[in-house]
mmCIF file of C-alpha atoms and ligand atoms in Angstrom:
data_model
loop_
_atom_site.group_PDB
_atom_site.id
_atom_site.type_symbol
_atom_site.label_atom_id
_atom_site.label_comp_id
_atom_site.label_asym_id
_atom_site.label_seq_id
_atom_site.Cartn_x
_atom_site.Cartn_y
_atom_site.Cartn_z
ATOM 1 C CA MET A 29 -93.157 -33.824 -73.088
ATOM 2 C CA THR A 30 -90.734 -32.969 -70.298
ATOM 3 C CA ILE A 31 -88.194 -35.675 -69.559
ATOM 4 C CA LEU A 32 -89.557 -35.670 -65.997
ATOM 5 C CA ASN A 33 -92.755 -37.300 -67.250
ATOM 6 C CA ASP A 34 -90.876 -39.933 -69.238
ATOM 7 C CA TRP A 35 -89.881 -42.358 -66.485
ATOM 8 C CA GLN A 36 -88.600 -44.991 -68.899
ATOM 9 C CA ALA A 37 -86.173 -42.460 -70.394
ATOM 10 C CA MET A 38 -84.978 -41.505 -66.915
ATOM 11 C CA TYR A 39 -84.275 -45.108 -65.931
ATOM 12 C CA ALA A 40 -82.519 -45.607 -69.274
ATOM 13 C CA GLY A 41 -80.339 -42.539 -68.682
ATOM 14 C CA ASP A 42 -79.328 -43.607 -65.171
ATOM 15 C CA SER A 43 -76.293 -45.810 -65.841
ATOM 16 C CA MET A 44 -75.402 -46.350 -62.168
ATOM 17 C CA GLY A 45 -78.902 -47.092 -60.918
ATOM 18 C CA MET A 46 -79.212 -44.001 -58.705
ATOM 19 C CA LEU A 47 -83.020 -44.146 -58.889
ATOM 20 C CA GLU A 48 -83.053 -47.801 -57.961
ATOM 21 C CA ALA A 49 -80.691 -47.164 -55.030
ATOM 22 C CA LEU A 50 -82.988 -44.399 -53.797
ATOM 23 C CA TRP A 51 -86.007 -46.671 -54.052
ATOM 24 C CA ASN A 52 -84.084 -49.247 -51.999
ATOM 25 C CA LEU A 53 -83.054 -46.780 -49.280
ATOM 26 C CA PRO A 54 -85.681 -47.984 -46.733
ATOM 27 C CA ASP A 55 -84.317 -51.547 -46.978
ATOM 28 C CA GLN A 56 -80.767 -50.245 -46.926
ATOM 29 C CA CYS A 57 -81.441 -48.483 -43.613
ATOM 30 C CA ALA A 58 -82.891 -51.645 -42.064
ATOM 31 C CA ARG A 59 -79.965 -53.764 -43.301
ATOM 32 C CA ALA A 60 -77.459 -51.159 -42.147
ATOM 33 C CA TRP A 61 -78.844 -51.411 -38.605
ATOM 34 C CA GLU A 62 -78.334 -55.192 -38.698
ATOM 35 C CA LEU A 63 -74.754 -54.744 -39.928
ATOM 36 C CA GLY A 64 -74.040 -52.455 -36.995
ATOM 37 C CA LEU A 65 -75.497 -54.984 -34.560
ATOM 38 C CA ALA A 66 -73.360 -57.799 -35.932
ATOM 39 C CA THR A 67 -69.968 -56.115 -35.768
ATOM 40 C CA PRO A 68 -67.530 -56.736 -32.885
ATOM 41 C CA LEU A 69 -67.168 -53.701 -30.633
ATOM 42 C CA PRO A 70 -63.850 -51.948 -30.131
ATOM 43 C CA PRO A 71 -62.337 -52.704 -26.711
ATOM 44 C CA GLY A 72 -62.703 -50.311 -23.775
ATOM 45 C CA ARG A 73 -65.653 -48.382 -22.351
ATOM 46 C CA ASP A 74 -64.766 -44.862 -21.303
ATOM 47 C CA VAL A 75 -65.313 -42.897 -24.534
ATOM 48 C CA ARG A 76 -64.945 -39.125 -24.204
ATOM 49 C CA GLN A 77 -65.339 -38.078 -27.850
ATOM 50 C CA VAL A 78 -66.556 -39.566 -31.117
ATOM 51 C CA VAL A 79 -64.826 -38.691 -34.386
ATOM 52 C CA VAL A 80 -66.087 -39.652 -37.818
ATOM 53 C CA THR A 81 -63.357 -39.308 -40.408
ATOM 54 C CA GLY A 82 -64.182 -39.464 -44.118
ATOM 55 C CA LEU A 83 -64.810 -37.359 -47.205
ATOM 56 C CA GLY A 84 -67.759 -36.510 -49.433
ATOM 57 C CA GLY A 85 -70.446 -39.170 -49.524
ATOM 58 C CA SER A 86 -68.632 -41.064 -46.773
ATOM 59 C CA ALA A 87 -68.512 -38.048 -44.429
ATOM 60 C CA ILE A 88 -72.112 -36.846 -44.522
ATOM 61 C CA GLY A 89 -73.136 -39.713 -42.218
ATOM 62 C CA GLY A 90 -70.807 -38.151 -39.658
ATOM 63 C CA ASP A 91 -72.769 -34.919 -39.846
ATOM 64 C CA LEU A 92 -76.005 -36.854 -39.516
ATOM 65 C CA LEU A 93 -74.594 -38.474 -36.385
ATOM 66 C CA ARG A 94 -73.416 -35.110 -35.060
ATOM 67 C CA VAL A 95 -76.847 -33.518 -35.499
ATOM 68 C CA TYR A 96 -78.910 -36.541 -34.454
ATOM 69 C CA GLY A 97 -76.619 -37.227 -31.513
ATOM 70 C CA SER A 98 -76.338 -33.672 -30.226
ATOM 71 C CA GLY A 99 -79.400 -33.944 -27.955
ATOM 72 C CA ARG A 100 -78.890 -37.626 -27.185
ATOM 73 C CA LEU A 101 -75.181 -38.288 -26.686
ATOM 74 C CA SER A 102 -73.277 -37.120 -23.639
ATOM 75 C CA VAL A 103 -70.061 -36.809 -25.655
ATOM 76 C CA PRO A 104 -69.309 -34.562 -28.636
ATOM 77 C CA VAL A 105 -69.202 -35.826 -32.212
ATOM 78 C CA VAL A 106 -66.608 -34.232 -34.474
ATOM 79 C CA VAL A 107 -66.548 -34.786 -38.241
ATOM 80 C CA ASN A 108 -63.042 -34.809 -39.694
ATOM 81 C CA ARG A 109 -62.618 -34.292 -43.432
ATOM 82 C CA ASP A 110 -58.854 -34.233 -43.530
ATOM 83 C CA TYR A 111 -55.576 -36.175 -43.631
ATOM 84 C CA VAL A 112 -54.903 -35.316 -39.997
ATOM 85 C CA LEU A 113 -56.963 -35.668 -36.841
ATOM 86 C CA PRO A 114 -57.652 -33.051 -34.175
ATOM 87 C CA GLN A 115 -55.126 -32.954 -31.331
ATOM 88 C CA PHE A 116 -57.586 -34.293 -28.736
ATOM 89 C CA VAL A 117 -57.857 -37.706 -30.431
ATOM 90 C CA GLY A 118 -56.381 -40.399 -28.182
ATOM 91 C CA PRO A 119 -57.210 -43.618 -26.330
ATOM 92 C CA GLN A 120 -60.556 -42.249 -25.119
ATOM 93 C CA THR A 121 -61.717 -41.310 -28.605
ATOM 94 C CA LEU A 122 -63.923 -43.588 -30.652
ATOM 95 C CA VAL A 123 -63.039 -43.053 -34.308
ATOM 96 C CA PHE A 124 -65.228 -44.257 -37.168
ATOM 97 C CA ALA A 125 -63.063 -44.313 -40.311
ATOM 98 C CA VAL A 126 -65.494 -44.295 -43.224
ATOM 99 C CA SER A 127 -64.680 -44.746 -46.898
ATOM 100 C CA TYR A 128 -67.028 -46.418 -49.334
ATOM 101 C CA SER A 129 -64.199 -47.356 -51.715
ATOM 102 C CA GLY A 130 -61.710 -47.916 -48.924
ATOM 103 C CA ASN A 131 -59.090 -46.082 -50.952
ATOM 104 C CA THR A 132 -59.574 -42.391 -50.197
ATOM 105 C CA GLU A 133 -56.140 -41.087 -49.321
ATOM 106 C CA GLU A 134 -57.224 -38.564 -46.691
ATOM 107 C CA THR A 135 -59.172 -41.270 -44.826
ATOM 108 C CA LEU A 136 -56.293 -43.754 -45.022
ATOM 109 C CA SER A 137 -53.998 -41.123 -43.547
ATOM 110 C CA ALA A 138 -56.436 -40.280 -40.727
ATOM 111 C CA TYR A 139 -56.914 -43.993 -40.011
ATOM 112 C CA ARG A 140 -53.141 -44.450 -39.597
ATOM 113 C CA GLU A 141 -52.987 -41.463 -37.299
ATOM 114 C CA ALA A 142 -55.871 -42.807 -35.172
ATOM 115 C CA ARG A 143 -53.988 -46.098 -34.813
ATOM 116 C CA GLU A 144 -50.797 -44.305 -33.780
ATOM 117 C CA ARG A 145 -52.704 -42.310 -31.147
ATOM 118 C CA GLY A 146 -54.284 -45.449 -29.661
ATOM 119 C CA ALA A 147 -57.859 -44.426 -30.518
ATOM 120 C CA ARG A 148 -60.648 -47.027 -30.549
ATOM 121 C CA LEU A 149 -61.429 -47.618 -34.176
ATOM 122 C CA VAL A 150 -64.298 -48.983 -36.223
ATOM 123 C CA VAL A 151 -64.032 -49.044 -40.020
ATOM 124 C CA LEU A 152 -66.967 -48.771 -42.432
ATOM 125 C CA THR A 153 -66.118 -49.642 -46.010
ATOM 126 C CA THR A 154 -66.760 -51.927 -48.948
ATOM 127 C CA GLY A 155 -63.120 -53.036 -49.030
ATOM 128 C CA GLY A 156 -59.976 -51.475 -50.499
ATOM 129 C CA ARG A 157 -56.806 -50.611 -48.635
ATOM 130 C CA LEU A 158 -58.752 -49.448 -45.574
ATOM 131 C CA LYS A 159 -60.279 -52.874 -45.037
ATOM 132 C CA GLU A 160 -56.917 -54.563 -45.590
ATOM 133 C CA MET A 161 -55.249 -52.373 -42.972
ATOM 134 C CA ALA A 162 -58.089 -52.770 -40.468
ATOM 135 C CA LEU A 163 -58.102 -56.558 -40.801
ATOM 136 C CA ALA A 164 -54.327 -56.668 -40.352
ATOM 137 C CA ASP A 165 -54.623 -54.415 -37.286
ATOM 138 C CA GLY A 166 -57.495 -56.369 -35.705
ATOM 139 C CA VAL A 167 -59.805 -53.334 -35.990
ATOM 140 C CA PRO A 168 -63.560 -54.107 -36.288
ATOM 141 C CA VAL A 169 -64.733 -53.702 -39.881
ATOM 142 C CA ILE A 170 -68.315 -53.143 -40.983
ATOM 143 C CA THR A 171 -68.254 -54.313 -44.584
ATOM 144 C CA VAL A 172 -71.074 -52.660 -46.505
ATOM 145 C CA PRO A 173 -72.361 -53.841 -49.900
ATOM 146 C CA ALA A 174 -70.469 -52.514 -52.924
ATOM 147 C CA GLY A 175 -71.940 -51.526 -56.291
ATOM 148 C CA ILE A 176 -73.678 -48.206 -55.628
ATOM 149 C CA ALA A 177 -72.347 -44.636 -55.492
ATOM 150 C CA PRO A 178 -70.993 -43.605 -52.062
ATOM 151 C CA ARG A 179 -73.605 -40.845 -51.811
ATOM 152 C CA ALA A 180 -76.323 -43.447 -52.399
ATOM 153 C CA ALA A 181 -75.029 -45.434 -49.432
ATOM 154 C CA THR A 182 -75.715 -43.002 -46.550
ATOM 155 C CA GLY A 183 -77.790 -45.649 -44.789
ATOM 156 C CA TYR A 184 -74.901 -48.114 -44.846
ATOM 157 C CA LEU A 185 -72.343 -45.487 -43.913
ATOM 158 C CA PHE A 186 -74.293 -43.851 -41.078
ATOM 159 C CA ILE A 187 -76.791 -46.185 -39.407
ATOM 160 C CA PRO A 188 -74.219 -48.782 -38.261
ATOM 161 C CA THR A 189 -72.563 -46.016 -36.200
ATOM 162 C CA LEU A 190 -75.863 -45.650 -34.314
ATOM 163 C CA ALA A 191 -75.980 -49.398 -33.681
ATOM 164 C CA VAL A 192 -72.399 -49.412 -32.373
ATOM 165 C CA LEU A 193 -73.067 -46.459 -30.058
ATOM 166 C CA SER A 194 -76.286 -48.094 -28.833
ATOM 167 C CA ARG A 195 -74.472 -51.320 -28.048
ATOM 168 C CA MET A 196 -71.774 -49.379 -26.216
ATOM 169 C CA GLY A 197 -74.533 -47.908 -24.019
ATOM 170 C CA MET A 198 -74.072 -44.396 -25.373
ATOM 171 C CA LEU A 199 -77.416 -44.024 -27.215
ATOM 172 C CA SER A 200 -80.867 -45.398 -26.474
ATOM 173 C CA GLY A 201 -84.160 -45.813 -28.320
ATOM 174 C CA VAL A 202 -82.533 -45.875 -31.746
ATOM 175 C CA GLU A 203 -83.962 -49.192 -32.896
ATOM 176 C CA ALA A 204 -87.509 -47.814 -32.879
ATOM 177 C CA GLY A 205 -86.202 -44.741 -34.717
ATOM 178 C CA VAL A 206 -84.669 -46.895 -37.465
ATOM 179 C CA GLU A 207 -87.913 -48.850 -37.819
ATOM 180 C CA GLU A 208 -89.909 -45.640 -38.173
ATOM 181 C CA LEU A 209 -87.337 -44.346 -40.645
ATOM 182 C CA SER A 210 -87.742 -47.357 -42.952
ATOM 183 C CA ARG A 211 -91.534 -47.163 -42.817
ATOM 184 C CA HIS A 212 -91.563 -43.418 -43.413
ATOM 185 C CA LEU A 213 -89.245 -43.636 -46.417
ATOM 186 C CA GLN A 214 -91.427 -46.402 -47.859
ATOM 187 C CA SER A 215 -94.395 -44.044 -47.864
ATOM 188 C CA LEU A 216 -92.396 -41.051 -49.167
ATOM 189 C CA ARG A 217 -90.956 -42.940 -52.126
ATOM 190 C CA GLU A 218 -94.488 -43.472 -53.400
ATOM 191 C CA LYS A 219 -94.745 -39.675 -53.773
ATOM 192 C CA TYR A 220 -91.280 -39.026 -55.202
ATOM 193 C CA LYS A 221 -90.759 -41.987 -57.537
ATOM 194 C CA PRO A 222 -90.235 -41.411 -61.293
ATOM 195 C CA GLU A 223 -93.604 -42.905 -62.191
ATOM 196 C CA VAL A 224 -95.465 -40.054 -60.399
ATOM 197 C CA PRO A 225 -95.943 -37.196 -62.892
ATOM 198 C CA LEU A 226 -94.517 -33.706 -62.438
ATOM 199 C CA ASP A 227 -97.768 -32.047 -61.416
ATOM 200 C CA GLU A 228 -98.200 -34.495 -58.500
ATOM 201 C CA ASN A 229 -94.547 -35.015 -57.555
ATOM 202 C CA PRO A 230 -92.931 -32.565 -55.080
ATOM 203 C CA ALA A 231 -89.402 -33.794 -55.903
ATOM 204 C CA LYS A 232 -89.863 -33.144 -59.620
ATOM 205 C CA GLN A 233 -91.379 -29.748 -58.859
ATOM 206 C CA MET A 234 -88.346 -28.885 -56.743
ATOM 207 C CA ALA A 235 -86.061 -29.890 -59.616
ATOM 208 C CA ALA A 236 -88.082 -27.656 -61.960
ATOM 209 C CA ASN A 237 -87.639 -24.751 -59.504
ATOM 210 C CA PHE A 238 -83.869 -25.285 -59.602
ATOM 211 C CA HIS A 239 -83.583 -25.703 -63.359
ATOM 212 C CA ASN A 240 -81.443 -22.969 -64.970
ATOM 213 C CA ARG A 241 -81.074 -21.343 -61.556
ATOM 214 C CA ILE A 242 -78.590 -21.610 -58.697
ATOM 215 C CA PRO A 243 -80.098 -23.321 -55.653
ATOM 216 C CA VAL A 244 -79.380 -21.707 -52.286
ATOM 217 C CA ILE A 245 -80.345 -24.056 -49.466
ATOM 218 C CA TRP A 246 -80.878 -22.771 -45.956
ATOM 219 C CA GLY A 247 -81.220 -25.016 -42.923
ATOM 220 C CA ALA A 248 -81.177 -24.343 -39.181
ATOM 221 C CA SER A 249 -78.378 -25.025 -36.727
ATOM 222 C CA GLY A 250 -78.959 -28.236 -34.817
ATOM 223 C CA THR A 251 -81.862 -29.489 -36.937
ATOM 224 C CA THR A 252 -81.757 -29.223 -40.725
ATOM 225 C CA GLU A 253 -78.205 -27.903 -41.185
ATOM 226 C CA VAL A 254 -76.901 -31.275 -42.331
ATOM 227 C CA VAL A 255 -79.771 -31.609 -44.801
ATOM 228 C CA ALA A 256 -78.910 -28.245 -46.374
ATOM 229 C CA GLN A 257 -75.331 -29.433 -46.783
ATOM 230 C CA ARG A 258 -76.540 -32.709 -48.262
ATOM 231 C CA TRP A 259 -78.856 -31.006 -50.796
ATOM 232 C CA LYS A 260 -75.992 -28.820 -51.950
ATOM 233 C CA GLY A 261 -73.669 -31.813 -52.399
ATOM 234 C CA GLN A 262 -76.326 -33.824 -54.197
ATOM 235 C CA VAL A 263 -77.046 -31.014 -56.669
ATOM 236 C CA ASN A 264 -73.287 -30.768 -57.306
ATOM 237 C CA GLU A 265 -72.659 -34.486 -57.777
ATOM 238 C CA ASN A 266 -75.920 -35.667 -59.330
ATOM 239 C CA ALA A 267 -76.887 -32.653 -61.472
ATOM 240 C CA LYS A 268 -73.298 -31.429 -62.054
ATOM 241 C CA ALA A 269 -74.491 -27.940 -61.093
ATOM 242 C CA PRO A 270 -73.542 -25.395 -58.445
ATOM 243 C CA ALA A 271 -75.517 -24.922 -55.228
ATOM 244 C CA TYR A 272 -74.835 -23.193 -51.927
ATOM 245 C CA TRP A 273 -75.977 -23.679 -48.350
ATOM 246 C CA ASN A 274 -76.029 -21.839 -45.069
ATOM 247 C CA VAL A 275 -77.791 -21.976 -41.708
ATOM 248 C CA PHE A 276 -80.115 -19.917 -39.565
ATOM 249 C CA PRO A 277 -79.557 -17.963 -37.383
ATOM 250 C CA GLU A 278 -75.972 -17.327 -38.583
ATOM 251 C CA LEU A 279 -77.016 -16.302 -42.105
ATOM 252 C CA ASN A 280 -79.105 -13.477 -40.615
ATOM 253 C CA HIS A 281 -75.857 -11.895 -39.507
ATOM 254 C CA ASN A 282 -74.083 -11.772 -42.867
ATOM 255 C CA GLU A 283 -75.469 -13.606 -45.930
ATOM 256 C CA LEU A 284 -78.818 -11.835 -45.794
ATOM 257 C CA VAL A 285 -77.149 -8.486 -46.481
ATOM 258 C CA GLY A 286 -75.782 -9.828 -49.758
ATOM 259 C CA PHE A 287 -79.059 -9.949 -51.685
ATOM 260 C CA GLN A 288 -78.834 -6.502 -53.299
ATOM 261 C CA TYR A 289 -76.237 -6.665 -56.094
ATOM 262 C CA PRO A 290 -75.982 -7.509 -58.918
ATOM 263 C CA PRO A 291 -79.804 -7.617 -59.216
ATOM 264 C CA GLU A 292 -79.879 -9.416 -62.570
ATOM 265 C CA LEU A 293 -77.745 -12.302 -61.232
ATOM 266 C CA LEU A 294 -79.747 -12.512 -58.005
ATOM 267 C CA GLN A 295 -82.784 -13.236 -60.170
ATOM 268 C CA ARG A 296 -81.119 -16.553 -61.032
ATOM 269 C CA LEU A 297 -81.067 -17.736 -57.405
ATOM 270 C CA TYR A 298 -83.704 -20.035 -55.980
ATOM 271 C CA ILE A 299 -83.878 -20.324 -52.197
ATOM 272 C CA VAL A 300 -85.178 -23.256 -50.183
ATOM 273 C CA ILE A 301 -85.697 -23.018 -46.432
ATOM 274 C CA LEU A 302 -85.587 -26.434 -44.794
ATOM 275 C CA ARG A 303 -87.631 -26.466 -41.609
ATOM 276 C CA ASP A 304 -88.097 -28.872 -38.749
ATOM 277 C CA PRO A 305 -91.080 -28.857 -36.357
ATOM 278 C CA ARG A 306 -88.565 -28.602 -33.504
ATOM 279 C CA ASP A 307 -86.798 -25.504 -34.778
ATOM 280 C CA HIS A 308 -86.240 -22.906 -32.066
ATOM 281 C CA PRO A 309 -89.275 -20.548 -31.916
ATOM 282 C CA ARG A 310 -87.045 -17.514 -32.458
ATOM 283 C CA VAL A 311 -85.584 -19.190 -35.566
ATOM 284 C CA VAL A 312 -89.127 -19.768 -36.839
ATOM 285 C CA LEU A 313 -89.749 -16.025 -36.541
ATOM 286 C CA ARG A 314 -86.550 -15.411 -38.468
ATOM 287 C CA TYR A 315 -87.812 -17.495 -41.439
ATOM 288 C CA ALA A 316 -90.747 -15.138 -41.981
ATOM 289 C CA VAL A 317 -88.807 -11.899 -41.531
ATOM 290 C CA THR A 318 -85.947 -13.109 -43.723
ATOM 291 C CA ARG A 319 -88.342 -14.122 -46.460
ATOM 292 C CA GLU A 320 -89.989 -10.728 -46.383
ATOM 293 C CA ILE A 321 -86.615 -8.977 -46.695
ATOM 294 C CA MET A 322 -85.220 -10.872 -49.660
ATOM 295 C CA GLU A 323 -88.109 -12.497 -51.508
ATOM 296 C CA LYS A 324 -88.323 -9.981 -54.342
ATOM 297 C CA ALA A 325 -84.577 -10.049 -54.968
ATOM 298 C CA VAL A 326 -84.448 -13.694 -56.088
ATOM 299 C CA ALA A 327 -86.280 -15.953 -58.532
ATOM 300 C CA GLY A 328 -88.208 -17.689 -55.781
ATOM 301 C CA VAL A 329 -88.307 -18.919 -52.223
ATOM 302 C CA THR A 330 -89.949 -22.044 -50.947
ATOM 303 C CA GLU A 331 -90.152 -23.733 -47.557
ATOM 304 C CA VAL A 332 -90.217 -27.456 -46.839
ATOM 305 C CA THR A 333 -90.861 -28.929 -43.398
ATOM 306 C CA ALA A 334 -89.532 -32.281 -42.219
ATOM 307 C CA THR A 335 -92.097 -34.984 -41.462
ATOM 308 C CA GLY A 336 -91.944 -37.932 -39.101
ATOM 309 C CA ARG A 337 -91.926 -38.412 -35.349
ATOM 310 C CA ASP A 338 -88.344 -39.321 -34.482
ATOM 311 C CA GLY A 339 -85.357 -37.188 -35.460
ATOM 312 C CA LEU A 340 -84.026 -39.837 -37.845
ATOM 313 C CA ALA A 341 -87.229 -39.979 -39.884
ATOM 314 C CA ARG A 342 -87.424 -36.187 -39.946
ATOM 315 C CA LEU A 343 -83.837 -35.754 -41.158
ATOM 316 C CA TYR A 344 -84.237 -38.384 -43.847
ATOM 317 C CA SER A 345 -87.652 -37.104 -44.948
ATOM 318 C CA LEU A 346 -85.860 -33.988 -46.223
ATOM 319 C CA ILE A 347 -82.779 -35.821 -47.461
ATOM 320 C CA TYR A 348 -84.981 -38.120 -49.519
ATOM 321 C CA LEU A 349 -86.731 -35.179 -51.176
ATOM 322 C CA GLY A 350 -83.393 -33.508 -51.986
ATOM 323 C CA ASP A 351 -81.860 -36.723 -53.305
ATOM 324 C CA TYR A 352 -84.763 -37.297 -55.683
ATOM 325 C CA ALA A 353 -84.883 -33.621 -56.711
ATOM 326 C CA SER A 354 -81.161 -33.549 -57.528
ATOM 327 C CA ILE A 355 -81.484 -36.638 -59.719
ATOM 328 C CA TYR A 356 -84.464 -35.143 -61.551
ATOM 329 C CA LEU A 357 -82.428 -31.966 -62.025
ATOM 330 C CA ALA A 358 -79.713 -34.072 -63.665
ATOM 331 C CA PHE A 359 -82.263 -35.293 -66.206
ATOM 332 C CA LEU A 360 -83.439 -31.726 -66.852
ATOM 333 C CA TYR A 361 -79.822 -30.877 -67.705
ATOM 334 C CA GLY A 362 -79.543 -34.001 -69.829
ATOM 335 C CA VAL A 363 -76.827 -35.592 -67.708
ATOM 336 C CA ASP A 364 -76.410 -39.036 -66.205
ATOM 337 C CA PRO A 365 -76.764 -38.554 -62.419
ATOM 338 C CA GLY A 366 -74.403 -41.347 -61.364
ATOM 339 C CA PRO A 367 -70.892 -40.850 -62.719
ATOM 340 C CA VAL A 368 -68.689 -38.197 -61.111
ATOM 341 C CA LYS A 369 -65.915 -38.181 -63.693
ATOM 342 C CA VAL A 370 -64.353 -35.003 -62.342
ATOM 343 C CA ILE A 371 -63.764 -36.597 -58.914
ATOM 344 C CA ASP A 372 -62.475 -39.779 -60.563
ATOM 345 C CA ARG A 373 -60.073 -37.750 -62.726
ATOM 346 C CA LEU A 374 -58.812 -35.779 -59.753
ATOM 347 C CA LYS A 375 -58.226 -38.916 -57.664
ATOM 348 C CA ALA A 376 -56.433 -40.632 -60.553
ATOM 349 C CA SER A 377 -54.246 -37.629 -61.127
ATOM 350 C CA LEU A 378 -53.289 -37.372 -57.423
ATOM 351 C CA ALA A 379 -52.634 -41.128 -57.225
ATOM 352 C CA GLY A 380 -49.948 -40.767 -59.861
ATOM 353 C CA LYS A 381 -48.035 -38.133 -57.816
HETATM 354 O O1 PA5 B 28 -69.802 -39.179 -53.852
HETATM 355 C C1 PA5 B 28 -68.633 -39.419 -54.114
HETATM 356 O O2 PA5 B 28 -68.285 -40.219 -55.008
HETATM 357 C C2 PA5 B 28 -67.560 -38.748 -53.313
HETATM 358 O O3 PA5 B 28 -68.056 -37.699 -52.544
HETATM 359 C C3 PA5 B 28 -66.850 -39.796 -52.440
HETATM 360 O O4 PA5 B 28 -67.687 -40.249 -51.415
HETATM 361 C C4 PA5 B 28 -65.560 -39.198 -51.861
HETATM 362 O O5 PA5 B 28 -64.698 -38.844 -52.911
HETATM 363 C C5 PA5 B 28 -64.837 -40.162 -50.932
HETATM 364 O O6 PA5 B 28 -64.696 -41.410 -51.516
HETATM 365 P P1 PA5 B 28 -65.066 -42.700 -50.642
HETATM 366 O O7 PA5 B 28 -66.510 -42.528 -50.272
HETATM 367 O O8 PA5 B 28 -64.826 -43.858 -51.521
HETATM 368 O O9 PA5 B 28 -64.145 -42.643 -49.451
#
């Protein structure tokens, strides 16, 4: 029997409770909204830019905000994954400093710089040095529950930013979007959960497509791009395997040409096209033509379309599928999806220098 049909073995092999955290994501999103409503707002009104500074699992919420906010916010959202901030950051910038552990050195450095530049700050963290500094500086802190992996906490690390922006009058209609999101995820988890066997479970089938192959995930600019990035990161961290991502229409102008050599290695690639019902009609045409051009070169191509009415539900409908698939892929490789010992080792080694 495949491990994917042995749900007890999967729960037993999941030392950090990644499956449980995924099951709880709908509640996490609802609680995250409440956390964002309860936090004090940073002083001042005239915000010209929003910056989300963080790394890895703490940064992806910034990309979700950037994509979700692009048609709704009248100011740009920039995601900063670095020690330093862009030059424009100043008193009219709202900076969300996000670190699940509160101890990521790049984020601590960017936080200090935001303070020096007089930016309006809000911190999202479980604690650590970041929380200590923010409390000492009188900066609003959204303290999120500890005990799960940062990448399992996207609800906590993203949705409070929506609540803050709503309360500052910069976003509207988000509450209904969060409610739909929770409901939609509740129905999707019934399809993706470990107890649903492989032949009825799209997340397990996606993991089987990826097994012993290199996933290549393609999204579209402005809609599913952040989901493609998320799938790639989740395959890396959960399954401890490589994966790559790109976006339409840009990939039609370079990456597409690269599916000719070496043919035997190309046969180990598996491509997923992540679609959204609101993709630009010309991009939709590009999906079909692109598929026709490169389908025979690779092991397989599949398309998945986001479901849900509001943009939040649609983004998370695809994220949820990728999160489950990456965890099932971990079990196919016989690894525990939770621990990321390589990142831990790297951080420990840098901390000593
Ligand atoms: O998923 C992970 O563990 C990483 O991507 C972390 O999120 C990243 O290293 C940053 O750490 P933190 O989220 O604690 O700031």
